[in-house]
Amino acid sequence: MEMNSKQLLILYATQTGNALDVAERIAREAERRACSVVIRSTHEYDASSLPAEDTVIFVVSTTGQGDTPDSMKVFWRFLLQRNLGSHWLEGVHYAVFGLGDSGYQKYNFVAKKLDKRLSDLGATAVIDRGLGDDQHPSGYEAALDPWMSSLWSGLNEIKPDFFPEGPDFLVPIEELIGQPKFQVTYHNIDNMDTQLSTTTDFKYLQMQIGRARSMSSGKVPHEKSKPDAFLKMVKNFPLTKASHEKDVRHFEFEFVSQVIQYEVGDILEVLPSQNPAAVDSFIQRCNLDPESFITVHPREMENHLLDNNLTALDVPIKLRTFVELTMDVASASPRRYFFEARSFWFNYMYPFGKFVINVMSFFATAEHEKERLQYFASPEGRDDLYQYNQKERRTVLEVLEDFPSVQMPFEWLVQLVPPLKNRAFSISSSPLAHPNQVHLTVDVVSWTTPFKRKKWGLCSTWLASLVPEQRIYIPVWFHKGLLPPPPPSLPLILIGPGTGCAPFRGFVEERAVQSQSSTVAPTLFFFGCRNKHNDFLYRDLWLSHSQNDGVLSEAKGGGFYAAFSRDQPQKVYVQHKMQEQSQRIWNLLGEGAAIYVAGSSTKMPSDVMVALEEIISKESGAPRESATRWLRSLEKAGKYHVEAWS
């Protein structure tokens, strides 16, 4: 049988790695059907080549409030060019699968607008777009499985040569496993790291983190491997009462390396430290040598002469350090890929050369474990796997301990263990008010699983455990957020319930400093929490600025309004307080005010939007539809900003 020359192109745009997971899963299923596949990130694909393609599958995630992932921004700007006519993609077939969260207002917005733009440029959809929802009980896979079934049928109808044996033919699962995507090379080096392992030389620490994370299988192309700076904690105190169900902390940090100039509204990313005992347990469970020196690189680079021509990124690192800095062994749940992982490899003896095997079951020596893992990897076992894994938030270490006969080579673990990800927080300080410092407002995450197991968030719990005397150096990265810093002359309407108040603490502090030397525009701030006496975050700060001609005082045209949802029989939220101040909001909008919203993504942003529509309609006398259009024009003008998180 001849090798099929027609290739299916899969382009993905990911921010955190989910879209890549889906793209690889689609590729695996296509290859099982003897279809040749090429996968590319949108950041490395030349968009001008699209008209020459036959069929393209797009897998795209939506970030923030309807934003494209960073890796897609250049690609998307190219597609938006006006000189691309309605026939530019004529003859090109496509399909789009999106990943989003229906808790956000602009659910799967990127997939929707990409689908429309491709159609406008003349491309033909193979099937309707698929929309994966993180809120679904089975996650995005609930939509992905049926969408893929339709995709194979649709492709076979228009391009049957993709599937020489038909879309229902599957390359048989053989008891043979292919090679993992990553090569681990072990080096004979004595104590390379020990000479500097206890030093406070931040250049070395930065280099060590950089080289470990540059070798990580979870490296996202647009991310910087080396941290921007190192911080040390100088204050750590609770903002909520000890009796309250939530533990919200105020953290203050100082720069101990170079000082990074940031602005209010910026984001701080923190690389969390894993529990050393958990790292040791993982290494022991997997029979690894923590003291060995390794380099990790994609397998296609395996002929690279590592020992003779090492680059800066090829410098060997201790295995334990690599695990500690790049592999999330005791916090993140393994993805379905961990259970169903399959590898495809080419062999001249086999025309399609794609053999598929469940990696965990392949390495399981106990028959009952092998059977259970194969069931989890099957379509019939999808829901049970979701209950066992995602719902219970089992970690990689817990899963490996549940299947003690599984002994996977380290190369497979590097590929399959979820990467240790930076955690992003809204900065809650102003550099004008706190030079050389960064403040965070953090909810220490904890929850109970359906089987009554207590779980804790990795980063927030670690930060809460730190005390200033420890002098732990925290690697951080600074990024622009979705809340641009406002000029002093711009009137503001801020809505930030719960920890959504974090960025606005920085806004208010900055305006207080600016007001000492110049006039600042009025600021209205709507805050919300459960109880006045339990979780009224930064109570004294807000009240002090709302009195004595402070920047939130009515004397300065501003105002501070707090909603306590559980202090009375009827729940009161920020949108109710906004309704009470509808005239003041309308007057400030008339003066050109910008609206900033921050907090939980679940319902709050949409409830606030509805309240604003009602306020504008009521105060202007215009129909509700006009109020909606008015708010959309405000958003397009860069005066309506939302930063929400789940």
XYZ file of C-alpha atoms in Angstrom:
646
model
C 0.000 0.000 0.000
C 1.375 3.421 -0.915
C 1.996 6.129 1.672
C -0.847 8.633 1.648
C 0.615 11.909 0.384
C -2.295 14.126 1.460
C -1.658 15.735 4.834
C -4.154 17.229 7.255
C -2.901 20.496 8.756
C -3.838 21.228 12.374
C -3.161 24.757 13.630
C -3.531 25.510 17.330
C -3.445 28.665 19.437
C -2.909 28.061 23.127
C -2.294 30.183 26.195
C -1.935 27.500 28.856
C -1.500 24.307 26.812
C -5.107 23.034 26.579
C -5.465 23.777 22.864
C -2.223 21.904 22.189
C -3.605 18.897 24.110
C -6.733 18.919 21.940
C -4.746 19.394 18.713
C -2.550 16.416 19.592
C -5.596 14.303 20.414
C -7.198 15.125 17.054
C -3.892 14.237 15.398
C -3.705 10.901 17.208
C -7.239 9.991 16.165
C -6.562 11.069 12.572
C -3.381 9.003 12.437
C -5.236 5.961 13.755
C -7.355 6.338 10.616
C -4.213 6.285 8.443
C -4.394 10.033 7.798
C -1.091 11.895 7.609
C -1.033 14.920 9.938
C 1.040 18.062 10.493
C 0.605 20.117 13.697
C 1.742 23.732 13.963
C 1.248 26.570 16.405
C -0.242 29.689 14.827
C 2.811 31.637 15.980
C 5.111 29.540 13.779
C 2.830 29.312 10.750
C 2.912 31.881 7.935
C -0.725 32.974 7.534
C -0.061 34.054 3.945
C 0.302 30.337 3.084
C -3.320 29.524 3.947
C -4.675 29.802 0.361
C -2.305 26.995 -0.689
C -3.651 24.600 1.943
C -6.232 21.959 1.192
C -7.836 21.431 4.605
C -7.013 23.048 7.934
C -8.281 22.164 11.403
C -8.085 25.054 13.877
C -8.016 24.513 17.654
C -8.119 27.826 19.507
C -8.631 28.905 23.087
C -10.197 32.121 24.336
C -8.391 34.070 27.053
C -9.521 36.872 29.336
C -12.618 38.568 28.010
C -12.669 37.265 24.464
C -8.973 37.767 23.690
C -6.835 35.697 21.339
C -3.923 33.793 22.909
C -0.589 35.592 22.636
C 0.609 32.976 20.151
C -2.247 33.885 17.777
C -2.069 37.686 17.790
C 0.183 38.092 14.712
C -1.726 35.404 12.806
C -5.071 37.051 13.626
C -3.882 40.534 12.668
C -2.893 39.164 9.267
C -6.355 37.648 8.725
C -7.984 40.987 9.554
C -6.252 42.819 6.697
C -8.792 44.600 4.526
C -7.012 43.782 1.279
C -7.823 40.076 1.715
C -10.875 39.627 -0.465
C -13.908 37.373 -0.108
C -12.303 34.819 -2.488
C -8.868 34.734 -0.824
C -9.480 31.302 0.744
C -11.703 29.881 -1.969
C -11.165 26.144 -2.268
C -9.783 25.808 1.273
C -11.758 23.615 3.673
C -11.609 24.152 7.417
C -13.026 23.171 10.784
C -12.805 25.045 14.081
C -12.836 23.696 17.630
C -12.779 26.247 20.436
C -11.928 25.988 24.116
C -13.644 28.349 26.509
C -15.502 28.809 29.755
C -19.230 29.577 29.642
C -18.816 31.473 32.908
C -17.304 34.281 30.846
C -19.419 36.723 28.871
C -17.485 36.198 25.651
C -17.626 32.436 25.745
C -15.443 30.897 23.035
C -15.311 34.278 21.329
C -12.049 33.551 19.487
C -13.396 30.355 17.893
C -16.580 32.147 16.842
C -14.850 35.125 15.253
C -12.230 32.907 13.572
C -14.995 30.752 12.099
C -16.769 33.849 10.736
C -13.590 35.404 9.350
C -12.543 32.219 7.518
C -16.002 32.000 5.998
C -15.912 35.685 5.012
C -12.599 35.047 3.226
C -14.171 32.314 1.103
C -13.171 29.134 2.958
C -15.684 26.291 3.283
C -16.487 24.719 6.648
C -16.307 20.925 6.758
C -18.627 20.818 9.787
C -20.083 23.309 12.261
C -17.602 24.668 14.768
C -17.232 22.775 18.040
C -17.220 24.620 21.360
C -15.610 22.974 24.378
C -16.771 24.266 27.757
C -14.700 24.024 30.935
C -17.923 24.348 32.934
C -19.383 21.101 31.540
C -19.306 18.167 34.003
C -17.028 16.279 31.585
C -15.027 19.358 30.574
C -14.275 20.249 26.961
C -14.115 16.555 26.023
C -17.914 16.348 26.195
C -18.046 18.449 23.020
C -14.799 17.183 21.495
C -15.731 13.505 21.159
C -18.919 13.957 19.080
C -17.301 16.810 17.121
C -14.423 14.539 16.073
C -16.856 11.832 14.948
C -18.587 14.374 12.713
C -15.204 15.645 11.509
C -14.097 12.245 10.199
C -17.403 11.736 8.388
C -17.327 15.260 6.956
C -13.732 14.962 5.769
C -14.438 11.612 4.173
C -17.321 13.070 2.190
C -15.327 15.938 0.681
C -11.794 14.466 0.696
C -11.977 10.654 0.804
C -8.272 10.344 0.006
C -7.531 11.466 3.583
C -8.747 7.999 4.649
C -7.633 5.314 2.171
C -9.471 2.645 4.184
C -12.430 4.837 5.156
C -13.046 6.891 8.323
C -14.079 3.853 10.376
C -10.860 1.965 9.766
C -8.513 2.025 12.750
C -4.893 0.994 12.794
C -4.973 -1.956 15.236
C -3.590 -1.486 18.713
C -0.452 -3.547 18.918
C 1.460 -4.444 21.995
C 4.255 -2.212 20.872
C 4.919 1.279 22.074
C 6.489 4.017 20.031
C 8.996 6.550 21.242
C 8.078 9.494 23.463
C 8.442 12.985 22.043
C 11.332 13.897 24.342
C 14.838 12.531 24.702
C 16.492 12.573 28.115
C 20.290 12.460 28.019
C 22.229 11.566 31.172
C 25.619 13.209 31.726
C 28.673 12.124 33.679
C 29.334 15.293 35.644
C 30.483 15.532 39.251
C 28.741 18.104 41.455
C 28.124 20.608 38.714
C 25.339 22.419 40.612
C 26.645 22.123 44.163
C 29.156 24.935 43.982
C 26.378 27.510 43.556
C 23.312 25.659 44.800
C 23.150 27.591 48.095
C 24.273 30.955 46.801
C 22.187 34.128 46.649
C 23.607 34.859 43.222
C 20.348 35.736 41.454
C 21.976 35.502 38.058
C 22.660 31.847 38.773
C 19.167 31.202 40.159
C 17.661 32.900 37.132
C 19.823 30.822 34.796
C 18.986 27.583 36.608
C 15.239 28.213 36.391
C 15.593 29.376 32.799
C 17.450 26.319 31.585
C 15.123 23.903 33.408
C 11.964 25.520 32.045
C 13.371 25.968 28.550
C 13.736 22.165 28.429
C 10.225 21.553 29.804
C 7.693 19.715 27.635
C 5.148 22.346 28.704
C 7.154 25.286 27.377
C 4.787 27.690 25.622
C 6.606 29.527 22.790
C 5.763 33.089 23.852
C 6.668 32.569 27.507
C 9.962 33.688 28.982
C 11.784 30.857 30.726
C 13.938 33.083 32.916
C 12.153 35.061 35.651
C 12.093 38.847 35.401
C 13.021 39.283 39.046
C 13.158 37.732 42.512
C 11.085 38.936 45.451
C 11.194 38.281 49.173
C 8.128 38.438 51.403
C 8.117 41.229 53.994
C 4.498 41.030 55.194
C 1.887 38.282 55.346
C -1.354 38.878 57.211
C -5.001 37.757 56.945
C -7.684 40.142 55.688
C -10.540 37.893 56.839
C -11.554 36.822 60.330
C -10.264 33.447 61.488
C -13.849 32.203 61.790
C -14.648 33.038 58.168
C -14.859 30.184 55.641
C -12.350 31.885 53.351
C -8.763 32.808 54.150
C -7.809 35.901 52.128
C -4.265 37.192 52.671
C -2.388 40.405 52.037
C 1.192 39.802 50.910
C 3.904 42.422 50.571
C 7.134 41.698 48.705
C 10.353 43.601 48.088
C 12.688 43.258 45.138
C 15.927 41.482 46.005
C 17.279 41.429 42.456
C 16.771 44.090 39.800
C 13.711 46.322 40.289
C 11.090 45.954 37.560
C 9.055 49.033 36.688
C 5.400 48.027 36.688
C 2.096 49.910 36.500
C -1.232 49.594 38.274
C -3.365 46.967 36.573
C -0.360 44.771 35.776
C -0.170 41.032 36.481
C 2.425 39.245 38.596
C 3.170 35.622 37.744
C 4.677 33.495 40.502
C 6.489 30.185 40.089
C 5.232 28.171 43.080
C 7.477 25.924 45.113
C 6.411 22.301 45.336
C 6.429 20.401 48.606
C 9.912 18.807 48.794
C 8.415 15.673 50.371
C 6.023 15.270 47.410
C 8.883 15.699 44.936
C 10.940 13.103 46.818
C 7.956 10.705 46.894
C 7.477 11.065 43.140
C 11.171 10.432 42.443
C 11.193 7.411 44.748
C 7.914 6.035 43.304
C 9.343 6.276 39.774
C 12.730 4.785 40.726
C 14.665 7.827 39.553
C 18.106 9.023 40.601
C 17.620 12.574 41.919
C 21.364 13.332 41.755
C 21.833 12.473 38.080
C 22.484 15.283 35.594
C 20.248 15.465 32.543
C 19.323 17.478 29.477
C 15.905 17.207 27.848
C 15.120 18.044 24.246
C 12.654 17.067 21.503
C 13.466 13.691 20.007
C 14.037 15.125 16.536
C 17.145 16.773 18.033
C 18.524 13.489 19.369
C 21.514 13.554 16.983
C 22.589 16.856 18.502
C 26.125 16.469 19.901
C 25.254 17.364 23.466
C 28.539 16.494 25.078
C 30.696 18.235 22.502
C 28.707 21.334 21.640
C 26.512 22.403 24.540
C 24.483 25.573 24.115
C 23.365 27.758 27.034
C 20.063 25.896 27.158
C 21.723 22.471 26.951
C 23.665 22.838 30.204
C 22.866 19.721 32.255
C 20.723 20.093 35.354
C 20.028 17.774 38.266
C 17.041 15.514 37.698
C 15.516 16.531 41.012
C 15.838 20.220 40.123
C 14.193 19.588 36.748
C 11.250 17.776 38.379
C 10.910 20.436 41.070
C 10.869 23.360 38.614
C 8.950 21.936 35.647
C 6.746 18.927 36.519
C 3.566 19.388 38.578
C 3.621 16.083 40.452
C 1.387 16.817 43.447
C -1.052 19.569 42.463
C -2.410 19.340 38.908
C -4.595 16.470 37.764
C -3.189 14.476 34.854
C -5.103 15.086 31.640
C -6.983 12.305 29.881
C -3.885 12.055 27.675
C -2.042 10.609 30.686
C -4.410 7.628 30.607
C -5.010 7.328 26.877
C -1.584 8.537 25.728
C -0.559 7.058 22.451
C 2.577 7.425 20.433
C 2.866 7.196 16.687
C 6.105 6.335 14.978
C 7.133 5.768 11.402
C 8.636 2.491 10.269
C 9.505 1.642 6.677
C 7.952 -1.827 7.079
C 4.526 -0.405 7.815
C 2.942 2.002 5.330
C 1.146 4.026 7.978
C 3.661 3.325 10.742
C 1.273 4.482 13.475
C 0.905 2.134 16.382
C -1.233 3.067 19.304
C -1.058 1.939 22.874
C -2.226 3.077 26.241
C 1.073 4.085 27.807
C 0.128 3.480 31.423
C -1.476 0.125 30.669
C 1.530 -0.848 28.548
C 3.802 -0.340 31.544
C 1.406 -1.963 34.024
C 2.445 -5.470 35.061
C -0.661 -6.253 37.171
C -3.481 -7.508 34.937
C -6.289 -5.840 36.953
C -4.512 -2.485 36.714
C -3.981 -2.916 32.970
C -7.699 -3.666 32.463
C -8.816 -0.684 34.510
C -6.497 1.690 32.661
C -7.665 0.405 29.283
C -11.267 0.949 30.391
C -10.462 4.536 31.436
C -8.926 5.153 28.005
C -12.009 3.858 26.184
C -15.040 5.967 25.143
C -17.174 3.928 27.570
C -14.898 4.842 30.458
C -14.774 8.591 29.783
C -17.289 9.608 32.463
C -15.790 7.286 35.084
C -12.343 8.658 34.297
C -13.683 12.187 34.718
C -15.119 11.278 38.139
C -11.928 9.511 39.219
C -9.505 12.090 37.891
C -10.803 15.617 37.314
C -13.676 15.691 39.825
C -11.484 14.272 42.557
C -8.526 16.388 41.363
C -6.192 13.453 41.752
C -2.577 14.382 41.274
C -0.011 12.548 39.178
C 1.571 11.175 42.346
C -1.809 9.911 43.600
C -2.598 8.230 40.271
C 0.792 6.515 40.176
C 0.288 5.346 43.756
C -3.139 3.942 42.772
C -1.458 1.860 40.052
C 1.721 0.635 41.766
C 2.668 -1.850 39.034
C 3.084 0.938 36.466
C 6.743 1.819 35.935
C 7.133 4.381 33.164
C 10.491 5.504 31.767
C 11.392 9.068 32.687
C 11.033 10.191 29.035
C 7.334 9.321 29.148
C 6.899 11.057 32.493
C 8.490 14.221 31.070
C 5.955 14.138 28.240
C 2.862 13.172 30.244
C 3.133 14.867 33.637
C 1.378 18.282 33.553
C 3.883 21.143 33.452
C 4.333 23.225 36.581
C 2.636 26.480 35.606
C 3.153 29.986 36.885
C 0.212 31.373 38.848
C -1.055 34.826 37.831
C -2.275 37.467 40.292
C -3.531 41.017 39.872
C -1.055 43.378 41.520
C -2.752 45.265 44.362
C -0.233 48.056 44.893
C 0.875 51.269 43.234
C 4.606 51.720 42.595
C 4.116 55.429 43.391
C 2.793 54.580 46.836
C 5.132 51.640 47.484
C 8.482 52.037 45.698
C 10.523 48.818 45.468
C 7.501 46.763 46.542
C 4.769 44.589 45.032
C 1.574 43.688 46.926
C -0.870 40.847 46.282
C -4.351 40.051 47.600
C -4.725 36.266 47.529
C -7.531 33.880 48.376
C -5.884 30.805 49.908
C -7.605 28.099 47.894
C -8.983 24.981 49.565
C -11.896 22.699 48.818
C -13.391 19.287 49.568
C -13.750 16.749 46.771
C -16.919 14.646 46.171
C -15.259 11.849 48.179
C -14.637 14.265 51.077
C -10.901 14.633 50.504
C -9.445 17.998 51.511
C -7.392 19.728 48.811
C -5.349 22.922 48.775
C -4.171 25.228 46.014
C -0.429 24.868 45.437
C 0.688 28.486 45.073
C -1.690 30.263 47.459
C -1.049 27.706 50.223
C 2.710 27.981 49.741
C 2.638 31.795 49.847
C 0.438 31.732 52.964
C 2.968 29.455 54.679
C 5.880 31.858 54.162
C 7.148 34.155 56.886
C 9.482 37.107 56.220
C 12.233 35.681 58.412
C 12.659 32.715 56.048
C 14.068 34.915 53.273
C 12.717 32.662 50.537
C 13.439 34.093 47.095
C 10.397 33.986 44.851
C 10.844 33.943 41.049
C 8.324 36.217 39.297
C 7.349 37.544 35.878
C 5.507 40.818 35.129
C 2.850 41.138 32.426
C 0.334 43.644 31.194
C -3.161 42.736 32.340
C -6.599 43.575 30.956
C -6.930 46.724 33.083
C -4.842 49.517 31.524
C -3.586 52.218 33.942
C -5.932 55.228 33.703
C -4.621 58.790 33.366
C -5.383 61.011 36.400
C -7.829 63.086 34.337
C -10.089 60.109 33.507
C -13.192 59.644 35.732
C -13.499 56.062 36.938
C -16.297 53.669 37.833
C -14.705 50.660 39.545
C -16.581 47.437 40.376
C -14.537 44.899 42.341
C -16.270 42.480 44.745
C -14.178 40.075 46.817
C -10.568 39.790 45.703
C -11.641 41.730 42.609
C -10.784 44.781 44.707
C -7.073 43.896 44.375
C -6.174 45.945 41.279
C -8.361 48.824 42.462
C -6.411 49.084 45.694
C -3.496 50.031 43.433
C -5.679 52.441 41.428
C -6.903 54.238 44.557
C -3.436 54.394 46.136
C -2.009 55.827 42.926
C -4.693 58.504 42.692
C -4.118 59.423 46.334
C -0.433 60.088 45.589
C -1.264 61.964 42.366
C -3.821 64.133 44.190
C -1.064 65.577 46.377
C 0.450 67.410 43.425
C -2.380 67.733 40.880
C -6.111 67.419 40.371
C -7.483 63.934 39.774
C -10.838 62.996 38.275
C -13.625 61.500 40.440
C -13.653 57.792 41.282
C -16.701 55.688 42.201
C -15.885 52.297 43.714
C -18.392 49.482 44.313
C -17.132 46.702 46.576
C -18.898 43.547 47.710
C -18.354 40.754 50.235
C -20.407 38.420 52.405
C -20.254 40.039 55.839
C -19.274 43.461 57.094
C -17.395 41.984 60.057
C -15.809 38.900 58.450
C -14.479 39.615 54.965
C -14.618 43.369 54.415
C -11.231 43.448 52.677
C -9.174 46.635 53.223
C -12.052 48.222 55.134
C -9.963 50.954 56.771
C -8.264 51.869 53.488
C -11.522 52.413 51.584
C -13.149 54.317 54.436
C -10.137 56.592 54.928
C -10.123 57.533 51.237
C -13.871 58.127 51.252
C -13.568 60.752 54.008
C -11.749 64.043 54.546
C -11.562 64.970 50.859
C -10.037 61.606 49.926
C -10.079 60.374 46.329
C -13.223 58.305 47.038
C -15.029 61.084 48.918
C -18.237 62.638 47.644
C -16.591 66.016 48.183
C -14.229 65.109 45.339
C -17.056 63.787 43.167
C -16.336 60.164 44.099
C -17.923 57.575 46.338
C -17.413 54.209 48.018
C -20.309 51.749 48.246
C -20.121 48.300 49.848
C -22.600 45.464 49.404
C -22.754 42.824 52.158
C -24.584 39.916 50.585
C -25.232 37.836 53.747
C -25.900 40.496 56.395
C -29.656 40.571 55.728
C -32.328 38.070 54.620
C -32.281 39.388 51.042
C -28.926 39.066 49.311
C -27.384 42.359 48.253
C -24.694 42.437 45.553
C -22.649 45.151 43.855
C -25.204 45.497 41.054
C -27.860 46.450 43.631
C -25.613 49.179 45.030
C -25.007 50.375 41.488
C -28.765 50.647 40.919
C -29.028 52.789 44.056
C -26.423 55.149 42.603
C -27.734 55.107 39.042
C -27.828 58.875 38.671
C -24.262 59.318 39.895
C -23.073 56.590 37.520
C -24.944 58.183 34.618
C -23.561 61.633 35.411
C -20.003 60.298 35.551
C -20.475 58.431 32.268
C -21.596 61.734 30.810
C -18.243 63.184 31.871
C -16.420 60.478 29.879
C -15.819 57.956 32.667
C -14.265 54.550 32.027
C -15.684 51.403 33.635
C -13.390 48.788 35.191
C -14.716 45.421 36.435
C -12.666 42.774 38.265
C -13.506 39.592 40.156
C -15.106 36.183 39.741
C -16.014 35.171 36.204
C -19.013 33.061 37.201
C -21.936 35.513 37.069
C -20.686 38.856 38.299
C -19.431 40.410 35.012
C -22.697 39.661 33.187
C -24.809 40.844 36.169
C -22.847 44.104 36.227
C -23.358 44.524 32.479
C -27.129 44.016 32.881
C -27.223 46.549 35.736
C -25.386 49.119 33.608
C -27.772 48.558 30.709
C -30.718 49.143 33.045
C -29.107 52.260 34.525
C -28.358 53.780 31.121
C -31.848 52.974 29.829
C -33.508 54.405 32.938
C -31.454 57.587 33.195
C -31.384 58.386 29.459
C -34.912 57.300 28.637
C -33.548 55.234 25.747
C -34.694 51.681 24.978
C -32.692 48.798 26.450
C -31.292 47.862 23.005
C -29.826 51.370 22.673
C -28.220 51.056 26.098
C -26.627 47.755 25.019
C -25.231 49.348 21.859
C -23.967 52.310 23.883
C -22.021 50.006 26.197
C -20.561 48.145 23.223
C -19.360 51.435 21.767
C -17.815 52.230 25.164
C -15.944 48.920 25.001
C -14.717 49.595 21.459
C -13.514 53.026 22.584
C -11.353 51.382 25.264
C -13.472 52.560 28.182
C -14.965 49.266 29.391
C -12.467 46.794 30.847
C -13.047 43.437 32.523
C -10.571 41.157 34.263
C -12.258 38.038 35.602
C -11.056 34.693 36.851
C -12.641 31.376 37.771
